[in-house]
Amino acid sequence: MKLDLARKPTPLEKVHVRGKTVFVKRDDLTEFVASGNKIRKLEYLLGEAVSMGADVVMTCGAVQSNHARATTYLSIKLEKKPVIFLKEWHPGKSSGNFLLDTVMGAEIHVVTPEEYEEIDRIMEDYAKKLEKEGKKAYIIPEGGSSATGSKGYVDMVHELSKQIDLNEVDAIYVATSSAGTHAGILAGLKILGYRNVEVRGVVVHRKPKEVVIERIRSILTELGVDDDGIILVGGFEGPDYAIPTEKDVQMIKDAGKSGIILDPVYTAKAFRGMMETMGDKEKVIFVHTGGTFGLFAQNSILEG
Ligand SMILES: *Cc1c(COP(=O)(O)O)cnc(C)c1O
């Protein structure tokens, strides 16, 4: 079952940045507290939670997880208790997404990076404990990246196809992390028959590329499409996940002048990856996946 949670369709805007013209699919406008890409996945995932009569919704992520923040808000709206497992909290991080999680009263469990390696098991154990207390928990994997969640991005392609002639588009750029967004877009293009459009996923962390490709491949298979044409753009990861480079900070400033607010974890890296790899004559779309609250958590990068 799919729930109708996001403000759709999101606008498709033509913007000019650094002398280049690109189309931006404004998925940073899908909601307010639940803004960004995760809400489209959550329409399907929380639909499943509602169908099974869950009382609790559980998920995990980094301390500044956009996904945990969106899940918290939407769970509350659906009258389910949000339980989130966050990696590596330390004092001074009470801003951005984490601040909102706190304001909304999410049950927050902080885990170490070592524990996080086994986060799926930790969540399952906790769900079992709740079960003994008579509560039913629905577990959402990191980033909401499963075949179920990715269907939200199959639907986004359908929405996009009504806003622009995709036969004339060369590429769609997106930030790729847990990769469900990338997989959903690629599956959507295949299902609708737009094989001319490349999906170029700009990787934003330093996990091995094979792991990311395997994740996309398995989602594509589960969605019943072939696994051809998986394209990852490397070289824009920076030192690590959530750590932007000087060039990313400059990208945030340059895009800001055009009214596009990028975040330091995902979209700044992806937008820069697009600027530096798109062909001169290519018509490209950037899927703006949101992340704005994460910028507030890293305000110091823009000082001085
Ligand atoms: C989660 C997230 C992404 C990455 O999406 P995945 O499906 O995990 O690859 C990109 N941008 C923002 C702002 C996000 O929160």
Short mmCIF file of N, CA and C in Angstrom, two decimals, residues 19 124 216 246 287:
data_model
loop_
_atom_site.label_atom_id
_atom_site.label_comp_id
_atom_site.label_asym_id
_atom_site.label_seq_id
_atom_site.Cartn_x
_atom_site.Cartn_y
_atom_site.Cartn_z
N GLY A 19 27.69 29.44 -15.41
CA GLY A 19 27.60 29.53 -16.87
C GLY A 19 26.98 28.32 -17.54
N GLU A 124 16.63 -5.63 15.13
CA GLU A 124 15.78 -6.82 15.24
C GLU A 124 15.65 -7.28 16.70
N ILE A 216 22.47 -1.78 -5.88
CA ILE A 216 21.59 -1.31 -6.96
C ILE A 216 21.09 -2.50 -7.78
N GLU A 246 36.95 22.05 0.30
CA GLU A 246 36.88 23.48 -0.03
C GLU A 246 36.06 23.70 -1.30
N VAL A 287 18.58 15.77 -9.66
CA VAL A 287 17.52 15.49 -8.69
C VAL A 287 18.00 16.03 -7.34
#
